[in-house]
Amino acid sequence: MKIEVLCRVTWVSLLVLMLSGCVALELRDANEQLTSYYNAKIAARQAKDFVMTDTALSQLKSLAQAAAAQAKEESDPLNRIAYYRIAATAAWQAGDPAVAEYGLAGQALCHQGDPARAPRDCGMLMVIPSLASVDEQTPRLNQLQARISEPSWRDNAEDRAAAEKIFGALRDAFDNLARQRPTLRDSAVHPTFMQGLDSNLGILLCDHLDSSVRGVLGIVNSPRLPELARSVHDMECTLLKQGVDQRNASCIKDVDPQTCL
Amino acid sequence: MNPSLIMFGIQSVVRLGRVSSAAMEQWARDGQAIFPLIDKPDFNPLVVVSGFFNKPDNQHYVTGDDAPYAAYWEGSAPKREPSALDALLTLALKLTAERGGDLERKQAPAGAILVRQWGKKGAPVSPWARVILTAGDIVLEYVSVNPAILGGSGKGEKLISAYAAQLSAMLPDDGRFGTREGFAQRLSGAFLRAGLSTLNEHPQWVVSQAHVGELITATVTPLIDAMPDDVTGQLKWQAVSDALMGPAASAALQTLAAHQSAFFGEDLAPDKAIGAVTRALFLQAAEEGLHDQFTRDGLLGLYSAVVGVAAEQPQLFLGDGGQPEDIFVRDLFTRLMTLVRDSPPPFNREVGVELAQIALEAVGSRVGRFAGGADPWDQVAVDMVQSLIAHLDDALTSNGKLSGVFSRQQLTDFARILLTRIAESPRLLLGSDKKNWEGVVVALASAMKADAHLLLTGEDWRQIVIVASEEAVANPSRLFKVDPQNPQSVLAGELLILVLKSAGEVLREPDRKSRTVLYGKTLREAMIVILRATSGNPQAARERMEKIGELVSRLNDFIASHGDRYGSKEWIRVFRLLLASVLEGQPIPALDIELVDGLLKGVLS
């Protein structure tokens, strides 16, 4: 009798353990799926395999929706934040506009409690919408670059307006990210997170704004070229003052700190 | 088996399960996660070269007289020739390499970084070490600090019911609202918060659930529908909404509480109209951007004024079939914001916005009178602001000292007095005397310009503005008639200048300078007397302008010479009497003590 009862207790305990571990397993699975689909997308793009790229994007979008749905189901705020981080990252990589909503929903949870309870997840939720906004602008920038490089291209107001709009959107994104950086740097976040953030800031500043957008504004003969020069210099100074490593933002190495005073 | 042992076992299993669950979840949460890098732009040689040589440090290679590569450059871009691009690209690569960089590095593909949840500092000891905070519900949060809100009147409950019903109507039954769910909740939440605050400030407010509900629906639903599909647009839209929704909801509900009579019964038009105005505000802000406090506060200031008009005259904002029309309001916001932004200081910021608000409120509250007029009410309001700013700026610019006389409050007070009084008389704005209201502004502005010695204070001018606007409303085509041939010459202005000049002349005579009484309050009264006396007989005033000037001068001389006997009161009394006789065509009598005493005693008239 005693053995039977003990067996039952053990069985119940195993069942409870298994059930209680479900959330953790689902979360881990979702995280692994995210990495896997992301890698598939990058590999497909490098191979210029458009079918595979579409498949990866579709998988990422489905994962984003599933993770967001799961985030609403969860009762534990930290799990909800983790799911929103996965949803936002997947939506970002899928080019799904829902990234803004997922990011903001996750941020709201972070702000309701203490963001320090999940520094990486909350940090990513804070920056992902702006990074997604940059990735949304990049194809537009690429298309504009291609168009204005055509030999038959002639100066026109439409392309000028498009270039200036891209400039505005990228500058807004940079300002958002740079404004958040000190808070993130001072949080309990892992140093690799800051490396990721700084690398993204470096690409945005040096590759997008300092090089491509400047080049495009010059070609379309935009009167806002001097404004961009001032903005880029201010941004470089911001990163210098915040102590961003030059390896992550190569264009700041040429800046004279005296000009930032 | 001891039942308590069995209970202990079960509790232990449950506890173990909880601990395991928490630990496993933490492990899953805190494991490595990818942090992707953004995509780099495509490497495009023409763009890269243009970007490189448009940098201030590199421009000297291609622009300027000594630029060695100027032949390959045109305007702000490389010349469209293969040889030019080759030469400049080669130079750019070389210079970058010399500086320790690598232009071609830009072609590297995107990547990602694996990031753990925690750095060395701050990592949790165990799941038990952290306390999970419960998300605060808006109502509970508010009620905790304002418990009376849910008191016996039931108003708080009605607000909450309206909020809940509208939110529930906005969310589909299957719960799959998509990306806009959180947005809808935030916007509606702002209304609930604003509603509770309004109730706190206006305890007499008779809350109508139907109207509050309709107001939330009419306001929030179009904002959700207008949310863009792209990420950049959504971020901008959400940022604008987060910045404006609270104050806008507050203004809308304050209007609802302050204009209760407009919100009775089943007529929901005012709510729809306010919804249209709110949507216009957001669209305008999204287009304009909220880069500075001025834009935000300016738009909200104009919004508050227009919402008041919408509550009382909803039909102005509703098109055929009672459907809201926000294009008209956006156009109005654009015109006023552009007008303020393009105005000279100090009218290009808060003062200008306040003037615009005052004009909207003044004209909007009497909007029924503009029906059928040649100019719609909104155009009248814009014209009034434009004219007022132009003339006040002219006065402030021409008489630089004036800016120290007027406080911001006084400037807006002038505008409020003038515009409110003027709007009371549609004849001034629409009828045969149309545009004569401008004569009031011209007259006052030209007089202000003439006060070179700052003989009047801001408060003195305020009193004069009150009388001038009263007289203008009573007799618009008399003292303030604008001559189309000479729009800067208005009789009232000439008369005021006459008195000011005479007062100023005394100051140039050192022996009488210290004895004159014609400044400050006395001068103000003299100007008021002249406005009152001449408004009934402008023809006589124009014909005897010279005599009036002479009277002021002689009276000034006389009182200054008899400072020990006469003062300010005597000046005004004698002036009032003699001015009447001059206007009747009588000659100015020789001023002596006998005459003046007689006038003061009422023996002479």
Short mmCIF file of N, CA and C in Angstrom, two decimals, chain A residues 134-207:
data_model
loop_
_atom_site.label_atom_id
_atom_site.label_comp_id
_atom_site.label_asym_id
_atom_site.label_seq_id
_atom_site.Cartn_x
_atom_site.Cartn_y
_atom_site.Cartn_z
N VAL A 134 15.04 51.17 -39.69
CA VAL A 134 16.21 51.34 -40.57
C VAL A 134 16.18 50.29 -41.68
N ASP A 135 15.92 49.04 -41.30
CA ASP A 135 15.89 47.98 -42.31
C ASP A 135 14.76 48.19 -43.32
N GLU A 136 13.75 48.90 -42.89
CA GLU A 136 12.67 49.20 -43.83
C GLU A 136 13.13 50.26 -44.83
N GLN A 137 13.96 51.17 -44.36
CA GLN A 137 14.43 52.24 -45.25
C GLN A 137 15.52 51.76 -46.21
N THR A 138 16.28 50.75 -45.80
CA THR A 138 17.45 50.35 -46.60
C THR A 138 17.06 49.93 -48.03
N PRO A 139 16.03 49.08 -48.22
CA PRO A 139 15.66 48.76 -49.61
C PRO A 139 15.24 50.00 -50.39
N ARG A 140 14.60 50.93 -49.72
CA ARG A 140 14.20 52.16 -50.42
C ARG A 140 15.46 52.95 -50.84
N LEU A 141 16.43 52.94 -49.93
CA LEU A 141 17.69 53.63 -50.24
C LEU A 141 18.39 52.92 -51.40
N ASN A 142 18.40 51.60 -51.36
CA ASN A 142 19.06 50.83 -52.44
C ASN A 142 18.40 51.11 -53.78
N GLN A 143 17.05 51.12 -53.77
CA GLN A 143 16.34 51.38 -55.04
C GLN A 143 16.64 52.78 -55.55
N LEU A 144 16.69 53.72 -54.63
CA LEU A 144 16.97 55.09 -55.03
C LEU A 144 18.40 55.21 -55.57
N GLN A 145 19.33 54.54 -54.88
CA GLN A 145 20.73 54.55 -55.35
C GLN A 145 20.81 54.01 -56.78
N ALA A 146 20.12 52.89 -57.01
CA ALA A 146 20.17 52.27 -58.33
C ALA A 146 19.57 53.21 -59.38
N ARG A 147 18.45 53.84 -59.02
CA ARG A 147 17.75 54.69 -59.99
C ARG A 147 18.61 55.91 -60.37
N ILE A 148 19.18 56.55 -59.37
CA ILE A 148 19.91 57.78 -59.68
C ILE A 148 21.28 57.50 -60.31
N SER A 149 21.67 56.23 -60.30
CA SER A 149 22.95 55.88 -60.94
C SER A 149 22.77 55.52 -62.41
N GLU A 150 21.52 55.43 -62.83
CA GLU A 150 21.27 55.13 -64.25
C GLU A 150 21.81 56.28 -65.11
N PRO A 151 22.43 55.94 -66.26
CA PRO A 151 22.95 57.02 -67.11
C PRO A 151 21.87 57.97 -67.58
N SER A 152 20.65 57.44 -67.73
CA SER A 152 19.56 58.28 -68.25
C SER A 152 18.90 59.14 -67.18
N TRP A 153 19.37 58.99 -65.94
CA TRP A 153 18.69 59.72 -64.84
C TRP A 153 18.90 61.23 -64.97
N ARG A 154 17.82 61.94 -64.69
CA ARG A 154 17.90 63.40 -64.69
C ARG A 154 17.40 63.92 -63.34
N ASP A 155 17.99 65.02 -62.92
CA ASP A 155 17.63 65.64 -61.64
C ASP A 155 16.11 65.85 -61.56
N ASN A 156 15.49 65.42 -60.47
CA ASN A 156 14.04 65.65 -60.35
C ASN A 156 13.64 65.76 -58.89
N ALA A 157 12.54 66.49 -58.69
CA ALA A 157 12.08 66.81 -57.32
C ALA A 157 11.62 65.56 -56.57
N GLU A 158 11.09 64.60 -57.31
CA GLU A 158 10.54 63.40 -56.66
C GLU A 158 11.66 62.61 -55.97
N ASP A 159 12.75 62.40 -56.67
CA ASP A 159 13.86 61.65 -56.06
C ASP A 159 14.50 62.45 -54.93
N ARG A 160 14.51 63.76 -55.07
CA ARG A 160 15.07 64.60 -54.01
C ARG A 160 14.22 64.45 -52.74
N ALA A 161 12.91 64.49 -52.94
CA ALA A 161 12.02 64.34 -51.78
C ALA A 161 12.18 62.96 -51.15
N ALA A 162 12.34 61.94 -52.01
CA ALA A 162 12.50 60.57 -51.48
C ALA A 162 13.78 60.48 -50.66
N ALA A 163 14.86 61.08 -51.18
CA ALA A 163 16.14 61.03 -50.47
C ALA A 163 16.03 61.75 -49.12
N GLU A 164 15.37 62.89 -49.13
CA GLU A 164 15.26 63.66 -47.88
C GLU A 164 14.38 62.95 -46.87
N LYS A 165 13.39 62.24 -47.37
CA LYS A 165 12.52 61.48 -46.46
C LYS A 165 13.32 60.34 -45.80
N ILE A 166 14.14 59.67 -46.60
CA ILE A 166 14.96 58.60 -46.04
C ILE A 166 15.91 59.18 -45.00
N PHE A 167 16.50 60.30 -45.32
CA PHE A 167 17.41 60.98 -44.38
C PHE A 167 16.68 61.24 -43.05
N GLY A 168 15.48 61.81 -43.14
CA GLY A 168 14.72 62.11 -41.92
C GLY A 168 14.43 60.87 -41.10
N ALA A 169 14.02 59.81 -41.78
CA ALA A 169 13.66 58.58 -41.07
C ALA A 169 14.88 57.97 -40.38
N LEU A 170 16.02 57.96 -41.10
CA LEU A 170 17.23 57.36 -40.52
C LEU A 170 17.76 58.22 -39.37
N ARG A 171 17.65 59.52 -39.52
CA ARG A 171 18.10 60.39 -38.42
C ARG A 171 17.24 60.18 -37.18
N ASP A 172 15.93 60.06 -37.38
CA ASP A 172 15.04 59.79 -36.24
C ASP A 172 15.44 58.49 -35.55
N ALA A 173 15.71 57.47 -36.38
CA ALA A 173 16.07 56.16 -35.81
C ALA A 173 17.36 56.28 -35.00
N PHE A 174 18.35 56.99 -35.57
CA PHE A 174 19.61 57.16 -34.85
C PHE A 174 19.38 57.88 -33.52
N ASP A 175 18.61 58.96 -33.59
CA ASP A 175 18.35 59.74 -32.36
C ASP A 175 17.71 58.86 -31.29
N ASN A 176 16.74 58.05 -31.71
CA ASN A 176 16.08 57.16 -30.74
C ASN A 176 17.08 56.21 -30.10
N LEU A 177 17.90 55.60 -30.94
CA LEU A 177 18.85 54.60 -30.43
C LEU A 177 19.90 55.26 -29.53
N ALA A 178 20.41 56.39 -29.98
CA ALA A 178 21.46 57.05 -29.20
C ALA A 178 20.92 57.55 -27.87
N ARG A 179 19.66 57.96 -27.87
CA ARG A 179 19.05 58.44 -26.63
C ARG A 179 18.92 57.30 -25.61
N GLN A 180 18.65 56.10 -26.12
CA GLN A 180 18.46 54.96 -25.22
C GLN A 180 19.78 54.35 -24.76
N ARG A 181 20.84 54.59 -25.51
CA ARG A 181 22.09 53.89 -25.25
C ARG A 181 22.62 54.06 -23.82
N PRO A 182 22.65 55.30 -23.27
CA PRO A 182 23.21 55.41 -21.91
C PRO A 182 22.46 54.57 -20.88
N THR A 183 21.15 54.52 -20.99
CA THR A 183 20.38 53.71 -20.05
C THR A 183 20.74 52.25 -20.19
N LEU A 184 20.87 51.82 -21.43
CA LEU A 184 21.18 50.40 -21.66
C LEU A 184 22.59 50.08 -21.18
N ARG A 185 23.52 50.98 -21.46
CA ARG A 185 24.91 50.77 -21.04
C ARG A 185 25.00 50.61 -19.52
N ASP A 186 24.18 51.39 -18.81
CA ASP A 186 24.25 51.35 -17.35
C ASP A 186 23.42 50.21 -16.75
N SER A 187 22.74 49.46 -17.60
CA SER A 187 21.91 48.37 -17.07
C SER A 187 22.77 47.12 -16.88
N ALA A 188 22.11 46.05 -16.47
CA ALA A 188 22.84 44.80 -16.19
C ALA A 188 23.03 43.97 -17.46
N VAL A 189 22.90 44.62 -18.59
CA VAL A 189 22.95 43.88 -19.85
C VAL A 189 24.36 43.32 -20.11
N HIS A 190 24.41 42.20 -20.82
CA HIS A 190 25.69 41.56 -21.14
C HIS A 190 26.48 42.45 -22.11
N PRO A 191 27.82 42.48 -21.98
CA PRO A 191 28.60 43.36 -22.88
C PRO A 191 28.36 43.07 -24.36
N THR A 192 28.05 41.84 -24.70
CA THR A 192 27.81 41.54 -26.13
C THR A 192 26.59 42.28 -26.66
N PHE A 193 25.67 42.57 -25.76
CA PHE A 193 24.50 43.35 -26.21
C PHE A 193 24.95 44.73 -26.67
N MET A 194 25.81 45.36 -25.87
CA MET A 194 26.28 46.69 -26.24
C MET A 194 27.09 46.64 -27.53
N GLN A 195 27.81 45.52 -27.69
CA GLN A 195 28.58 45.37 -28.94
C GLN A 195 27.60 45.32 -30.13
N GLY A 196 26.51 44.59 -29.95
CA GLY A 196 25.50 44.50 -31.01
C GLY A 196 24.87 45.86 -31.28
N LEU A 197 24.52 46.54 -30.22
CA LEU A 197 23.89 47.85 -30.39
C LEU A 197 24.86 48.82 -31.07
N ASP A 198 26.10 48.83 -30.59
CA ASP A 198 27.08 49.77 -31.15
C ASP A 198 27.40 49.44 -32.61
N SER A 199 27.44 48.14 -32.92
CA SER A 199 27.67 47.78 -34.32
C SER A 199 26.55 48.30 -35.19
N ASN A 200 25.32 48.17 -34.68
CA ASN A 200 24.18 48.67 -35.46
C ASN A 200 24.23 50.19 -35.59
N LEU A 201 24.58 50.86 -34.50
CA LEU A 201 24.70 52.32 -34.57
C LEU A 201 25.79 52.71 -35.57
N GLY A 202 26.89 51.94 -35.55
CA GLY A 202 28.00 52.23 -36.46
C GLY A 202 27.58 52.07 -37.91
N ILE A 203 26.85 50.99 -38.21
CA ILE A 203 26.39 50.78 -39.59
C ILE A 203 25.46 51.91 -40.00
N LEU A 204 24.54 52.23 -39.09
CA LEU A 204 23.56 53.28 -39.40
C LEU A 204 24.25 54.62 -39.66
N LEU A 205 25.21 54.94 -38.82
CA LEU A 205 25.87 56.24 -38.97
C LEU A 205 26.85 56.23 -40.13
N CYS A 206 27.75 55.24 -40.13
CA CYS A 206 28.86 55.29 -41.10
C CYS A 206 28.44 54.83 -42.49
N ASP A 207 27.68 53.74 -42.56
CA ASP A 207 27.32 53.21 -43.88
C ASP A 207 26.11 53.91 -44.48
#
